[in-house]
CSV table of C-alpha atoms in Angstrom, one decimal:
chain,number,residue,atom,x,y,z
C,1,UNK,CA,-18.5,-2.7,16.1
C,2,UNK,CA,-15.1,-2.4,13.8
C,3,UNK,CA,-12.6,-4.9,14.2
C,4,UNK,CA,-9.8,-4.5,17.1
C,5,UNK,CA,-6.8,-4.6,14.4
C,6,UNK,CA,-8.3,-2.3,11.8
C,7,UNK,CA,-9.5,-0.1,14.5
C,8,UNK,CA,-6.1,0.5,16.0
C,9,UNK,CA,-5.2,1.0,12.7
C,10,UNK,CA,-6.9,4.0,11.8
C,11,UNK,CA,-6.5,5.5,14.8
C,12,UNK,CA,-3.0,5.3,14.7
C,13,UNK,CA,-3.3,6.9,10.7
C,14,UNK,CA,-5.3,10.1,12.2
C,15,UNK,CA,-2.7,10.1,14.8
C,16,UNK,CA,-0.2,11.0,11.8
C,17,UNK,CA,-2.3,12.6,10.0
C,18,UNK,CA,-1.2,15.9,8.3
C,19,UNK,CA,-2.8,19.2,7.5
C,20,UNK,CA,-1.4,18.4,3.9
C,21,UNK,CA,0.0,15.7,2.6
C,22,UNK,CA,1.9,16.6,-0.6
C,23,UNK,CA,1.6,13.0,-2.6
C,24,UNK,CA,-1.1,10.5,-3.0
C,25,UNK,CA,-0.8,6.7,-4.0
C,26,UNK,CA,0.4,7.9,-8.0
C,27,UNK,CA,2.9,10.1,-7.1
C,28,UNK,CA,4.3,7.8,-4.1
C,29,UNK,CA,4.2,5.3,-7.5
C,30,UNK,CA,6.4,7.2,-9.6
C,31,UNK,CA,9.0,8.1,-7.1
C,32,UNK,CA,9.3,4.8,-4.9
C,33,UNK,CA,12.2,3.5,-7.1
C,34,UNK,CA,14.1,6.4,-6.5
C,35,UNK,CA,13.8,6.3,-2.8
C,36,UNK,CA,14.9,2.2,-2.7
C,37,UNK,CA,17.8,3.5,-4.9
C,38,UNK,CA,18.3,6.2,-2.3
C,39,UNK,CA,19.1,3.6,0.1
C,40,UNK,CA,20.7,0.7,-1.6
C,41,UNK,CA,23.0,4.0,-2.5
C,42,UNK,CA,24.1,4.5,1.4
C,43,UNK,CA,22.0,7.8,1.6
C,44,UNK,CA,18.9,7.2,4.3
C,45,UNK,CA,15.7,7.0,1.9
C,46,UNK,CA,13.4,9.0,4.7
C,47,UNK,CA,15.8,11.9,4.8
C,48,UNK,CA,16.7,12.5,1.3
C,49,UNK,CA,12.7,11.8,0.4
C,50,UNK,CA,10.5,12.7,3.3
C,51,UNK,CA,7.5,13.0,1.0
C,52,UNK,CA,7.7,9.3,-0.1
C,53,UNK,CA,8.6,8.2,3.4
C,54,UNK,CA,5.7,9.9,4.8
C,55,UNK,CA,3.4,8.8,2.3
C,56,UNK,CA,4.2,5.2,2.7
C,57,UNK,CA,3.7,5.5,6.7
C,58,UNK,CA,0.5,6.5,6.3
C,59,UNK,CA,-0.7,4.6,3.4
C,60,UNK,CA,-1.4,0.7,4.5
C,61,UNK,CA,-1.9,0.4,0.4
C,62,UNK,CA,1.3,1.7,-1.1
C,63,UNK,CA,3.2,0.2,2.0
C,64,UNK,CA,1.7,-3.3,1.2
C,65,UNK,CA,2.9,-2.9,-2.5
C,66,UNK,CA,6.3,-1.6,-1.3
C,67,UNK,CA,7.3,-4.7,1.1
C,68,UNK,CA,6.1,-7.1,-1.6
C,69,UNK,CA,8.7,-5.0,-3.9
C,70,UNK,CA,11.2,-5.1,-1.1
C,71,UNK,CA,10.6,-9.1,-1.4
C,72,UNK,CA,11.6,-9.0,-4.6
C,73,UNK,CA,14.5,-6.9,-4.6
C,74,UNK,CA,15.4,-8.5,-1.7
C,75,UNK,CA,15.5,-11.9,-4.0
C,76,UNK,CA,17.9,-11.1,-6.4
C,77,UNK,CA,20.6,-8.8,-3.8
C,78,UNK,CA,23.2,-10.5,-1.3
C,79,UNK,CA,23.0,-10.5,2.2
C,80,UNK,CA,24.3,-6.7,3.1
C,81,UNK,CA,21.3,-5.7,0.0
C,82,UNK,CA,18.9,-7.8,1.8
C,83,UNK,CA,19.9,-6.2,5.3
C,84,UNK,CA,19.7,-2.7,3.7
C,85,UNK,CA,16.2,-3.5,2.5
C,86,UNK,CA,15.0,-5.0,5.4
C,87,UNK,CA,15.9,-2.0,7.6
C,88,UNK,CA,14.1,0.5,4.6
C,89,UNK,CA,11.0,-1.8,5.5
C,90,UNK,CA,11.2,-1.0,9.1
C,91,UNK,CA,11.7,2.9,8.5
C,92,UNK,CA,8.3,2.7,6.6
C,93,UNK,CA,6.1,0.3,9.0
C,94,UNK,CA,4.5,2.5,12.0
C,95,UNK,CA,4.4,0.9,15.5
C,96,UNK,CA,1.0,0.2,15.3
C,97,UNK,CA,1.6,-2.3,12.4
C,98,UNK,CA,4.8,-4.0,13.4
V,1,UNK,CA,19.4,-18.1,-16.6
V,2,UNK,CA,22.8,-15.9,-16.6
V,3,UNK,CA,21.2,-12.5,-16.7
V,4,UNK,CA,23.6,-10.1,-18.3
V,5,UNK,CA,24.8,-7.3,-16.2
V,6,UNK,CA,23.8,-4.1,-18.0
V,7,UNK,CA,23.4,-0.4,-17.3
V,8,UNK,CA,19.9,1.2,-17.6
V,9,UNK,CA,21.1,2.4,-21.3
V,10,UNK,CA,22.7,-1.1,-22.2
V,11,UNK,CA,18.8,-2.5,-21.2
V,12,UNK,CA,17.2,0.1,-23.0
V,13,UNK,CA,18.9,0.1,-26.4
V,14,UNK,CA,18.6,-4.2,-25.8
V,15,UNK,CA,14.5,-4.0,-25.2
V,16,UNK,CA,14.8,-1.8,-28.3
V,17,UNK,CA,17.3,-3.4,-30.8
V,18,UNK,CA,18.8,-6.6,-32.1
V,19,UNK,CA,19.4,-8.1,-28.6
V,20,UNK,CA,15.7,-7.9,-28.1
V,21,UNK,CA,14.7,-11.4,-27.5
V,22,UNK,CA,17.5,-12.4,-25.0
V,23,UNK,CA,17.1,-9.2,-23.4
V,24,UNK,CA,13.5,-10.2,-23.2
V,25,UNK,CA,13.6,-13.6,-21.6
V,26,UNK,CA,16.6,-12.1,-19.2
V,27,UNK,CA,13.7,-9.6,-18.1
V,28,UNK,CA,11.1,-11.7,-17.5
V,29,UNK,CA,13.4,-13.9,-15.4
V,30,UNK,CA,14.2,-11.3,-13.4
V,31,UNK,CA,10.3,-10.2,-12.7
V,32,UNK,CA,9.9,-14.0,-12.5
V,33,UNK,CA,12.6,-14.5,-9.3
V,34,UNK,CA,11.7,-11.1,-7.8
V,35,UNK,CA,7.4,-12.0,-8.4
V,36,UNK,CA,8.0,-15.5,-7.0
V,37,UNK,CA,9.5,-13.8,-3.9
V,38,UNK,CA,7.2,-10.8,-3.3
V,39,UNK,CA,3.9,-12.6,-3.7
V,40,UNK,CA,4.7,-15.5,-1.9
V,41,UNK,CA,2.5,-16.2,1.0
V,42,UNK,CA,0.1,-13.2,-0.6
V,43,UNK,CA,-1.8,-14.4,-3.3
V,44,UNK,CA,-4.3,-15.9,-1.3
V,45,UNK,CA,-5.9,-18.7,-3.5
V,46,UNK,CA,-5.9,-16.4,-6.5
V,47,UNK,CA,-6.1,-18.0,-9.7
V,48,UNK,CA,-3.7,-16.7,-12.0
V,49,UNK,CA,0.1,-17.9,-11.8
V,50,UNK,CA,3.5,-16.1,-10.8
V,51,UNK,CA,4.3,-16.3,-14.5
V,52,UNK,CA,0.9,-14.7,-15.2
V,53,UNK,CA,2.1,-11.8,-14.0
V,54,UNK,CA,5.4,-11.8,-15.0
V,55,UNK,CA,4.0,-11.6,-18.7
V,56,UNK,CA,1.3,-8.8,-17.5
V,57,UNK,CA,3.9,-6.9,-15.6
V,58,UNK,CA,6.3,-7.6,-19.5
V,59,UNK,CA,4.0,-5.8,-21.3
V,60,UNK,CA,3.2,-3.3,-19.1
V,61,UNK,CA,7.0,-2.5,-18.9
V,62,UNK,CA,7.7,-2.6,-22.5
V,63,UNK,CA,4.4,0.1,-23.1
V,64,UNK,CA,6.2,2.2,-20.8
V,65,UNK,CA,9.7,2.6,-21.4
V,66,UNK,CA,9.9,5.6,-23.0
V,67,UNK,CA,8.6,6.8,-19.6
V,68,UNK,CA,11.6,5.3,-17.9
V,69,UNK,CA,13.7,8.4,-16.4
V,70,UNK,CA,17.0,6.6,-15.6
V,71,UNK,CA,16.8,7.6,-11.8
V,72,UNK,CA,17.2,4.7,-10.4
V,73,UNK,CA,18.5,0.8,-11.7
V,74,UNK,CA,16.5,-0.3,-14.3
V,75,UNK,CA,15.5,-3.3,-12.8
V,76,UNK,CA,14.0,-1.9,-9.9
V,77,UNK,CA,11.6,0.2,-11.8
V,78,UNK,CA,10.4,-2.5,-13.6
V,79,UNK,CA,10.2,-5.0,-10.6
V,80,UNK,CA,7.9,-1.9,-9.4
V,81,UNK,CA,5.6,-1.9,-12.2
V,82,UNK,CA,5.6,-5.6,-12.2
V,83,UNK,CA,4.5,-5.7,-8.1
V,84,UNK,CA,1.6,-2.9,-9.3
V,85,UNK,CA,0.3,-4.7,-11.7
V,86,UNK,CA,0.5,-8.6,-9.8
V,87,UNK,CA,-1.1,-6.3,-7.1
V,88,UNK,CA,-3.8,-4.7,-9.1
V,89,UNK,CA,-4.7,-7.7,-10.6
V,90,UNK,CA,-5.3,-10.0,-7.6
V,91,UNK,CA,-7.3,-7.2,-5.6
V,92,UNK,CA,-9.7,-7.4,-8.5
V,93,UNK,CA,-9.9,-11.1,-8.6
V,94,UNK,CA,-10.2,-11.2,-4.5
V,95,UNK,CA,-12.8,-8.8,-4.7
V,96,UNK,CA,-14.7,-9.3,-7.8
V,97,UNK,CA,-18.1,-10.4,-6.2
V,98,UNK,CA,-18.1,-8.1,-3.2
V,99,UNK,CA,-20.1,-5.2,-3.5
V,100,UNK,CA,-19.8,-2.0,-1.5
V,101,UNK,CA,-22.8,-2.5,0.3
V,102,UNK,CA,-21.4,-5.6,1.5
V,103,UNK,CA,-18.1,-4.1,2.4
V,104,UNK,CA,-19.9,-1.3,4.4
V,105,UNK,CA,-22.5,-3.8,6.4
V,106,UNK,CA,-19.5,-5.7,7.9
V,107,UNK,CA,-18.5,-2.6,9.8
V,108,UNK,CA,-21.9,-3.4,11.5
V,109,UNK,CA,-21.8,-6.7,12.7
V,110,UNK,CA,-20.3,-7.3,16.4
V,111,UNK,CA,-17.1,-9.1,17.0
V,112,UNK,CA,-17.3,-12.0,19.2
V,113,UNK,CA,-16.6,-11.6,22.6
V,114,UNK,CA,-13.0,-12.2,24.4
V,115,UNK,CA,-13.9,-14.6,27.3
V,116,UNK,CA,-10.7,-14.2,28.5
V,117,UNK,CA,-10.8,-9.9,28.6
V,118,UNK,CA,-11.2,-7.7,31.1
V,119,UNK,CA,-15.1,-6.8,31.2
V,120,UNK,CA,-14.0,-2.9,32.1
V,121,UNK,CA,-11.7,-2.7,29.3
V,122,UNK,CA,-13.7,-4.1,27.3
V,123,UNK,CA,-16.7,-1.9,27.7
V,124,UNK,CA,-13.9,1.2,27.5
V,125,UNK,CA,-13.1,0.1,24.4
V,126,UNK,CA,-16.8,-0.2,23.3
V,127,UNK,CA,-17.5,2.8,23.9
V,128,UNK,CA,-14.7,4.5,22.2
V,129,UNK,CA,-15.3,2.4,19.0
V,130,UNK,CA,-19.2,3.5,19.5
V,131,UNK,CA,-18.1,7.2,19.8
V,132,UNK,CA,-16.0,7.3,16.8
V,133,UNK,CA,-18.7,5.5,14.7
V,134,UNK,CA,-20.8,8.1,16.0
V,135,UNK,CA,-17.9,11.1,14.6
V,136,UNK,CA,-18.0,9.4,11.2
V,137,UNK,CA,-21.7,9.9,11.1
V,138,UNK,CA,-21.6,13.1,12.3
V,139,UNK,CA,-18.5,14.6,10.6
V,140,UNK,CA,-17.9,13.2,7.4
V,141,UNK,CA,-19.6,13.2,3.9
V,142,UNK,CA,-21.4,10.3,2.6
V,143,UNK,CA,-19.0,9.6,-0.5
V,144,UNK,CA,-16.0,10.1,2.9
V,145,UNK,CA,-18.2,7.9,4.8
V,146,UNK,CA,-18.6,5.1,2.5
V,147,UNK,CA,-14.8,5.4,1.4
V,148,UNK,CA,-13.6,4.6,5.0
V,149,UNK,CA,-16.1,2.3,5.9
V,150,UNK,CA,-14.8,0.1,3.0
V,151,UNK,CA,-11.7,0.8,3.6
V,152,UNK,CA,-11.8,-0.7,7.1
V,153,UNK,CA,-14.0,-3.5,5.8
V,154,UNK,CA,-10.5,-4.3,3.8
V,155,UNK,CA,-11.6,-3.5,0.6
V,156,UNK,CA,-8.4,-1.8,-1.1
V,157,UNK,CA,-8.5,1.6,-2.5
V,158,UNK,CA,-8.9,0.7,-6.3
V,159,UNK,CA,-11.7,-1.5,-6.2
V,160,UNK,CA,-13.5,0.8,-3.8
V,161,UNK,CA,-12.3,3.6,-6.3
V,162,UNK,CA,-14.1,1.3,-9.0
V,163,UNK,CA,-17.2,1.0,-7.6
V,164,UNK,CA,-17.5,4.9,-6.6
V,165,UNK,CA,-16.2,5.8,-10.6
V,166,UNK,CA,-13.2,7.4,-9.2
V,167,UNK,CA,-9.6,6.6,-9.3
V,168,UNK,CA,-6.9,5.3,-6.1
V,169,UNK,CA,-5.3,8.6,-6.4
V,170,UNK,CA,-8.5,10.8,-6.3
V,171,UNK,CA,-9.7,8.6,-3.3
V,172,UNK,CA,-6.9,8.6,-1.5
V,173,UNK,CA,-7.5,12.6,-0.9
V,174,UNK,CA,-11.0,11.7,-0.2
V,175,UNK,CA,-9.7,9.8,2.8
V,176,UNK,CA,-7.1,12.5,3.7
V,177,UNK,CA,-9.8,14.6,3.9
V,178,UNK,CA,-12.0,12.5,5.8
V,179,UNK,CA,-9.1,11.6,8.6
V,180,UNK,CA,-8.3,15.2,8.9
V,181,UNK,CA,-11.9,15.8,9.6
V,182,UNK,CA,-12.3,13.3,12.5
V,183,UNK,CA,-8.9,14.0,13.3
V,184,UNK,CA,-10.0,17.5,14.1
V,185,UNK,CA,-13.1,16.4,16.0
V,186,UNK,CA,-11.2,13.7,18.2
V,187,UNK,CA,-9.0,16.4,19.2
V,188,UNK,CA,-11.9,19.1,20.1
V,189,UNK,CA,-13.2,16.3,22.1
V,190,UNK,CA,-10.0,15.7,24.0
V,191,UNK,CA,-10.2,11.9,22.5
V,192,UNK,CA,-6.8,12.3,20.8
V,193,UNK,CA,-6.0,9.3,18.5
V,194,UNK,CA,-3.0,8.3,19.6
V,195,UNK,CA,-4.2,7.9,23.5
V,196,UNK,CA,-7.2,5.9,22.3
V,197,UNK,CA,-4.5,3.6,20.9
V,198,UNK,CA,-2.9,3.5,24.0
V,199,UNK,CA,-6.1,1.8,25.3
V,200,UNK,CA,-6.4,-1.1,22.8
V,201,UNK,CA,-2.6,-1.9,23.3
């Protein structure tokens, strides 16, 4: 019928779905820089921009682009950059993914 | 390469002035390291190389600079614009020959049975991926139908925006729409998403 993974996967995205959900993949785009800034600046990213946050919980897509960005920031920082990054991935990845 | 420290003005006015060139090659180093990095282990037999898309993700950058707001460092909004575009670019080469149609009709075919799983659960779980098949059919659209069905075939959300003449964004509300939808009827049929989770864990 669907497969197992991908199931669970979409049922855990209706699970947290919202009524509204104020930004789709473009806006998520424009702002998602801000929100790593956010938190390589000490502040917690999913606080100070819960709109990004929840848009990149939901959306496997934008979340896929954002590690790979992570990965790259995460190539040119030290070691407390790469652990601040690392924990801004977790924030993001639901429990049905990690 | 030394890459120069600079503030997001000091890499502005470089991109735009006399220091072009260096500041040029220091950039594309940078998008180079942070590429090599972020697409490793994801490019999946794709053609095109890391430095590919460091030039792609270059030009991309330098079109939009104007467009650059200063919120953040200026090498993290290019590195973002240079993931998009090394990420745009190798959905469309992964999915190039795969039609919708295709996409869609692997939804249909049965996964191989688990010899090792529990017969019971495995019929529960039948059953509830039967039911919500049936909810799609029932509740959604066809243009929402199609998007989700290709969506869980893996296709990502631009090419499937490609081939329905839309854009990512625009689809991505079509989906909204359509989980808030089944949502709504998993609830009303005290299936709530979250417990039929619980059962595949």
């Amino acid at each position: 019928m669907f497969d197992r993974d991908v199931f669970k996967a979409v049922m855990g995205e209706l699970g947290d779905t919202r009524e509204e959900e104020k930004l789709g993949c473009d806006e998520c785009f424009e702002e998602v820089d801000r929100f790593v800034a956010a938190q390589l600046a000490g502040l917690s990213a999913a606080q100070a921009m819960p709109l990004v946050w929840e848009h990149l919980y939901i959306c496997g897509e934008c979340r896929d682009e954002f590690g790979a960005l992570l990965d790259a920031l995460r190539a040119a920082g030290g070691t407390s950059v790469s652990e601040t990054l690392e924990k801004l991935r977790r924030d993001v990845t639901p429990p049905y993914e990690r | 390469m030394i890459v120069k420290e600079r503030t997001n003005e000091q890499w502005l006015a470089a991109l735009r002035g006399p220091e072009r060139d260096r500041a040029l090659a220091e950039l594309r180093f940078v998008l180079l390291r942070g590429l090599r990095a972020a697409l490793h282990g994801r490019m999946g037999g794709i053609e095109p190389s890391v430095e590919d898309f460091a030039q792609e993700g270059l030009i991309r950058i330098l079109d939009n600079l104007d467009s650059f707001r200063g919120e953040s460092r200026f090498t993290i909004w290019a590195q973002k614009i240079a993931v998009r575009v090394a990420f745009a670019e190798m959905r469309r080469l992964r999915w190039r020959d795969v039609s919708l149609d295709e996409v869609i009709l692997r939804q249909q075919r049965a996964e191989p049975l688990d010899p090792f799983a529990d017969p019971e659960r495995e019929a529960t779980q039948g059953m509830m991926m039967a039911t919500f098949r049936r909810f799609v059919d029932e509740e959604l659209t066809e243009k929402q139908r199609m998007a989700l069905l290709a969506a869980m075939g893996g296709m990502p959300l631009e090419e499937v925006a490609r081939r329905m003449d839309t854009n990512r964004n625009a689809l991505y509300k079509v989906l909204h729409d359509a989980r808030k939808r089944l949502k709504k009827r998993m609830m009303t049929e005290m299936l709530a998403p979250h417990d039929v989770l619980a059962a595949f864990a």
